[in-house]
Coordinates of C-alpha atoms and ligand atoms in Angstrom, one line a residue:
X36 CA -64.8 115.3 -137.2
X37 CA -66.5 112.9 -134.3
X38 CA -64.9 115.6 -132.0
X39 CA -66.8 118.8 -133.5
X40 CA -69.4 116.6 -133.5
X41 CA -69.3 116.1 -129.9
X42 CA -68.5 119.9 -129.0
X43 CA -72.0 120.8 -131.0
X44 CA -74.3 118.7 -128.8
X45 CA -72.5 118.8 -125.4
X46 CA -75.2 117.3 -123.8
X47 CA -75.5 114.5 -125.5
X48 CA -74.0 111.1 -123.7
X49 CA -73.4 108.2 -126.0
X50 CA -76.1 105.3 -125.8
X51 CA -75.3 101.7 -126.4
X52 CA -76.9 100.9 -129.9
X53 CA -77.7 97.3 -128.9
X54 CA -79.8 98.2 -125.6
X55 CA -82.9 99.5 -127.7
X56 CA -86.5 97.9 -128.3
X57 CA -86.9 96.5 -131.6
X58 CA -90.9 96.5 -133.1
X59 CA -91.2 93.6 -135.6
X60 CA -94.3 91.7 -136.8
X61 CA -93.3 88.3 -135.6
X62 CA -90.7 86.7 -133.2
X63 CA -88.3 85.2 -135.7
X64 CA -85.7 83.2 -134.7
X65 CA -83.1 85.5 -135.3
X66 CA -84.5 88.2 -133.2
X67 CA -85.1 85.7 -130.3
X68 CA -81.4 84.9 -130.8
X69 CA -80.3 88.7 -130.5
X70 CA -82.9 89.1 -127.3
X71 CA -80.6 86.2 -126.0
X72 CA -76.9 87.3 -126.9
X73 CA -77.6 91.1 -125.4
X74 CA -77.9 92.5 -129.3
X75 CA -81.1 94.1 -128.2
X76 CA -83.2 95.0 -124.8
X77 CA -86.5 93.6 -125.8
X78 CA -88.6 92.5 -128.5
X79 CA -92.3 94.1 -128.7
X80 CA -94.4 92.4 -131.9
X81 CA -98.0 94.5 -131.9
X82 CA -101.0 92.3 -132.6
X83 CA -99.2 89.4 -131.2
X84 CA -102.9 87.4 -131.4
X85 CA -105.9 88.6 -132.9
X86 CA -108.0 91.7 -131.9
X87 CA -111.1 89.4 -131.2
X88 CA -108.9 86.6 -129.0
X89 CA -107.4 89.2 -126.6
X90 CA -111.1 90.3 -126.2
X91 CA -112.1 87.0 -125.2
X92 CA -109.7 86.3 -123.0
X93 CA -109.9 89.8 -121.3
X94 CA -113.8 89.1 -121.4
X95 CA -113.0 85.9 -119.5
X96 CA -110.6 87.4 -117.4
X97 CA -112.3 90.4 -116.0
X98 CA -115.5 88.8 -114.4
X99 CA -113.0 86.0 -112.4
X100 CA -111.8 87.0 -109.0
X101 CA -108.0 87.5 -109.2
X102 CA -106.2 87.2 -105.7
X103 CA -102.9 89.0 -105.0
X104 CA -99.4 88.2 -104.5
X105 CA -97.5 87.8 -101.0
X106 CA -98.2 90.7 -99.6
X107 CA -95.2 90.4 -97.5
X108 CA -92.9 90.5 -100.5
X109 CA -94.8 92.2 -103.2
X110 CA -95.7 96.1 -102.2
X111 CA -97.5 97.5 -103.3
X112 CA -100.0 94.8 -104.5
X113 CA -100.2 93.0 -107.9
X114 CA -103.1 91.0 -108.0
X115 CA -103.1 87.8 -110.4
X116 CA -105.1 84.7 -111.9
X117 CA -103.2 82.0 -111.9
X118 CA -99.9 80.8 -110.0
X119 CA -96.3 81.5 -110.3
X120 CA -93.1 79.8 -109.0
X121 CA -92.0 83.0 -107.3
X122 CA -95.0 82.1 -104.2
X123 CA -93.4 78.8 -104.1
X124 CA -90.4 79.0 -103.4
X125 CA -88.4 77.4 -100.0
X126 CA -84.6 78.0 -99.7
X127 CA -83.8 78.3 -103.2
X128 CA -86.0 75.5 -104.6
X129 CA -89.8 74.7 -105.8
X130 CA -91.7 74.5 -102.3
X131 CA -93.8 71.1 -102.0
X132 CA -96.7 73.4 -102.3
X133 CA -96.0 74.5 -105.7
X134 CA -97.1 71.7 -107.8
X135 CA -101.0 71.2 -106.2
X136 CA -101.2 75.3 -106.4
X137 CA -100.1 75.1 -110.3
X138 CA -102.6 72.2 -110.8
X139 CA -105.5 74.2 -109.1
X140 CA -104.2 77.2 -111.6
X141 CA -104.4 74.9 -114.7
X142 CA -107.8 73.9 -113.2
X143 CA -109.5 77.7 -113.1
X144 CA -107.8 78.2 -116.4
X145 CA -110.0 75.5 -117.7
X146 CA -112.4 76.9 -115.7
X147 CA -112.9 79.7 -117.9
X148 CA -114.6 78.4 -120.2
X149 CA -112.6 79.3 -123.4
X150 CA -112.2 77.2 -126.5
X151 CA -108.2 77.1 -126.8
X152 CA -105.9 77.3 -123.9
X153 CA -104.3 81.1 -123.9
X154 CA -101.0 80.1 -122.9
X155 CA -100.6 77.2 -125.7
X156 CA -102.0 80.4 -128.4
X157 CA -98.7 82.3 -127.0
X158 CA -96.3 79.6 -127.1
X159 CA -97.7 78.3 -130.8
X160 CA -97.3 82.4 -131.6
X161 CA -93.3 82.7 -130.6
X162 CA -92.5 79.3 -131.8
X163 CA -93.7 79.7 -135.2
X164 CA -90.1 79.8 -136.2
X165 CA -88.2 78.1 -133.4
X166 CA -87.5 74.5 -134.4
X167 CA -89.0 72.5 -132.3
X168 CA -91.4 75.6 -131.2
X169 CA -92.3 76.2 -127.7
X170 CA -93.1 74.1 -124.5
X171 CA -93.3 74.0 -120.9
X172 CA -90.7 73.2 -119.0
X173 CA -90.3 70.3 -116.7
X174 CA -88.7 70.1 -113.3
X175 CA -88.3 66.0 -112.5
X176 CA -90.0 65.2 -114.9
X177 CA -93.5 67.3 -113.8
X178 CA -94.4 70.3 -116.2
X179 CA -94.5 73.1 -114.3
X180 CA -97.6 75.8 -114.1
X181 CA -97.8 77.7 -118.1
X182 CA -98.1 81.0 -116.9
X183 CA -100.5 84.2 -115.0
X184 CA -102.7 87.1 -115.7
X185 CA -101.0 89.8 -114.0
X186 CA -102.5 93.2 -112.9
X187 CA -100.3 95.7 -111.3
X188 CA -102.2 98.8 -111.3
X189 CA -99.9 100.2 -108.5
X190 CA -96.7 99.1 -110.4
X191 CA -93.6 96.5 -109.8
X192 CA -90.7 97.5 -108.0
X193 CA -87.3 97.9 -109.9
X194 CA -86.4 94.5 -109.5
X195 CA -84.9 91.4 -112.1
X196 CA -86.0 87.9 -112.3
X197 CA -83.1 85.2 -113.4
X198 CA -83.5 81.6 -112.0
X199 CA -79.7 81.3 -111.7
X200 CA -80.2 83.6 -108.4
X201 CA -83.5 82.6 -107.4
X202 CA -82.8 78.6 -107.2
X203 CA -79.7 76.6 -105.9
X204 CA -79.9 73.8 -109.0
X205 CA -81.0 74.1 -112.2
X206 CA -85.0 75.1 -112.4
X207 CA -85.6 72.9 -115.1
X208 CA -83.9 69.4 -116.3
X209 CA -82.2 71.2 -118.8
X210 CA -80.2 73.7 -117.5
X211 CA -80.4 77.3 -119.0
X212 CA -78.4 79.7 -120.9
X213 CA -80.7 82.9 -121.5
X214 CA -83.3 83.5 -119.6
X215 CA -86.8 85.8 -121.2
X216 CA -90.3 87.6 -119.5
X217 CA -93.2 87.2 -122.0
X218 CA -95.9 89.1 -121.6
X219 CA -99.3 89.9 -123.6
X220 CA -100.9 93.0 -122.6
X221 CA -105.1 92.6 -122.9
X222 CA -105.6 95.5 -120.9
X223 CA -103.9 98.3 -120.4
X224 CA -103.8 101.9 -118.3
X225 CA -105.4 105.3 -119.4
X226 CA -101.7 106.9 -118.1
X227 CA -98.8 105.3 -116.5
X228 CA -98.3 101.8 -116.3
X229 CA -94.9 102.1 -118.7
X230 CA -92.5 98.7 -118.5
X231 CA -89.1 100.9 -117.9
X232 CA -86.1 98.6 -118.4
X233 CA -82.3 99.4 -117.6
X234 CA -78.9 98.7 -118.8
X235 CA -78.2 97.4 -115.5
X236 CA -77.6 94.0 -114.2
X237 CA -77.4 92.5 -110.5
X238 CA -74.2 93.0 -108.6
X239 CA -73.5 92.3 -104.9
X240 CA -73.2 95.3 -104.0
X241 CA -76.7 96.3 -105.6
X242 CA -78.2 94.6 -102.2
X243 CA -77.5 97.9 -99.8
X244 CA -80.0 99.5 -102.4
X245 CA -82.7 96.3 -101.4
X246 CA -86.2 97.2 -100.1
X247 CA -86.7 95.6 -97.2
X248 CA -88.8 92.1 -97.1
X249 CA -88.9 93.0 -101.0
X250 CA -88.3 91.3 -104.2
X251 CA -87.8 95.1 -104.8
X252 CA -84.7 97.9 -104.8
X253 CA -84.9 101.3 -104.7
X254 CA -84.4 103.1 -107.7
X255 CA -81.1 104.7 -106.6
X256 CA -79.8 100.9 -108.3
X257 CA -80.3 102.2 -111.8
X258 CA -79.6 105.3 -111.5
X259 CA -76.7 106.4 -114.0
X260 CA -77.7 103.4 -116.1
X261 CA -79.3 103.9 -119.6
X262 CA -82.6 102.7 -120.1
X263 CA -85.7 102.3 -122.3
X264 CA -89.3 102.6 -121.9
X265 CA -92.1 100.6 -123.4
X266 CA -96.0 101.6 -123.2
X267 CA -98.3 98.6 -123.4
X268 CA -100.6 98.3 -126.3
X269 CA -103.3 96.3 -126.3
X270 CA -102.6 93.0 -128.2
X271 CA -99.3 93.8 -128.4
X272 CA -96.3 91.3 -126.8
X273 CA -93.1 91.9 -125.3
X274 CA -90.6 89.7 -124.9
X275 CA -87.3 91.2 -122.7
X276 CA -84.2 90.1 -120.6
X277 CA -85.1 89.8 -117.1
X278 CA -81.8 89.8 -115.9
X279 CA -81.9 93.7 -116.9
X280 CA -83.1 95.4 -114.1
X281 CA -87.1 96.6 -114.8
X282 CA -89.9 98.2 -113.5
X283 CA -93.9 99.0 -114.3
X284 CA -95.0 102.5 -113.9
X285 CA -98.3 102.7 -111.3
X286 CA -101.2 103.7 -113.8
X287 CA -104.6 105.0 -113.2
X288 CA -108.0 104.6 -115.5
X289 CA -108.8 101.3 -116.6
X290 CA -106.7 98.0 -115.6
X291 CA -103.7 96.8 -116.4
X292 CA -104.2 92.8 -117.0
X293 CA -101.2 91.0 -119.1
X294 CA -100.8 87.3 -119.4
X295 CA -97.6 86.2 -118.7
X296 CA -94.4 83.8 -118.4
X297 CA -91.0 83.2 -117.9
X298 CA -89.1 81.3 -120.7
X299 CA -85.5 79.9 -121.2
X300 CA -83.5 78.4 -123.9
X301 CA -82.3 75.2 -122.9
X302 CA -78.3 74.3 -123.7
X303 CA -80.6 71.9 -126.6
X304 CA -81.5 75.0 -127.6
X305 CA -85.4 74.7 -126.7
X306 CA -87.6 77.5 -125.5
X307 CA -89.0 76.2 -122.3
X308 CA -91.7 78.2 -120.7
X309 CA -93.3 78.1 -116.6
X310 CA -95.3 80.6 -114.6
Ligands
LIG21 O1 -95.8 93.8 -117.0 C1 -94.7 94.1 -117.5 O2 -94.6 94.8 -118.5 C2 -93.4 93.5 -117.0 C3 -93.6 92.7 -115.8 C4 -92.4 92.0 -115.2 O3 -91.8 92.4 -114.3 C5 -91.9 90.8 -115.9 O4 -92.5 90.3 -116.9 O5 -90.9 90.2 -115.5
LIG22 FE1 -90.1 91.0 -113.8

């Protein structure tokens, strides 16, 4: 039977029924667990916050200057507000120059204006049903920054992010066993700007596929592997395994602004954010 099956739709090449995005009101604890064991490729939960708080916060957002990532590493250009580990990092650990840059981030945070903290709204949102919820992680002792507004209008790079790779020792005190990118889209593209992720994950010999100088490869890495694609919604959050490889389309029309964090689940089983 599978066989005439097969013979009617010879095209058709068998997909992996776990590597699919799952839409769901609310990041339950269970679907956080199957984002973490590989039982799914990424969690999207539409009207993550409320209509009105996204407005605010893109509202806020939009008349601040944002400045832009290394542009050594990071072609084309994503600009940002706020600071992230990945400018601070010296031979695979957090750079001295980390910790002031993530204070003066917290500062213009503050500096906003807004009545709630944006970040602590996110965590308090995907740790409704984690017990013990949500918090920032903690490298000797010193929390590190909560998270960016990122704008890549021009795109990322295929590329992964997984702290296991990126630093020598363990990031955080507590060492990790899954690793996840948040993200809150406030703003998004009138076409392009799709998050593509693939069934792929880092191997050695991935690196004769690197761009040079980049924290990018050229797509020829992913190429026979399966993948999925998500279009940002406004208000809408996505929650996906890093170490897959992934990518954002270059859009055009209006900008592309998303709030967002890395987070981990500790071997005590807490979900420990940083940015
Ligand atoms: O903006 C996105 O959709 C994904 C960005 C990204 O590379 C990440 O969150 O790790
Ligand atoms: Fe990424």
């Amino acid at each position: 039977m599978q066989l005439a099956d097969l013979s009617a739709h010879p095209q058709a090449v068998p997909r992996d029924p776990h590597f699919r995005v799952v839409s769901v009101p609310a990041f339950t604890r269970d679907r956080i667990a199957d984002l973490a064991v590989g039982r799914c490729a990424a969690i999207k939960v539409p009207d993550f916050l409320p209509a009105a708080t996204c407005a605010e916060i893109l509202g806020a957002l939009q008349s601040s200057p944002f400045e832009s990532y290394g542009r050594q590493r990071v072609q084309p250009p994503v600009m940002r507000f706020g600071v992230g580990v990945s400018d601070h990092r010296l031979s695979g650990a957090i750079a001295d120059s980390y910790w002031p840059a993530a204070e003066a981030s917290r500062a213009a945070w503050r500096g906003l204006g807004l009545p709630y903290d944006p970040f602590a709204l996110c965590r308090e949102a995907l740790g409704t049903d984690w017990p013990g919820g949500v918090s920032v992680g903690r490298s000797g002792g010193r929390e590190l920054a909560p998270g960016v507004a990122r704008e890549p209008n021009h795109g990322f790079q295929v590329h992964f992010d997984e702290a296991l790779r990126e630093f020598h020792e363990d990031l955080l005190d507590a060492p990790l066993v899954a690793q996840f990118a948040f993200n809150l889209y406030l703003s998004v593209p009138d076409t392009g700007g799709e998050t593509v992720i693939w069934r792929h994950r880092w191997h050695p010999a991935d690196e004769t596929h690197r761009l040079p100088q980049s924290y990018g490869y050229a797509e020829s890495v992913v190429a026979d592997a399966e993948s999925v694609e998500v279009r940002p919604a406004v208000g809408e959050a996505l929650l996906l395994d890093p170490r897959n490889f992934h990518a954002v389309r270059p859009s055009t029309g209006a900008r592309r602004i998303a709030l967002g964090f890395s987070m981990g689940l500790s071997i005590n089983g807490d979900l420990l954010t940083w940015g």
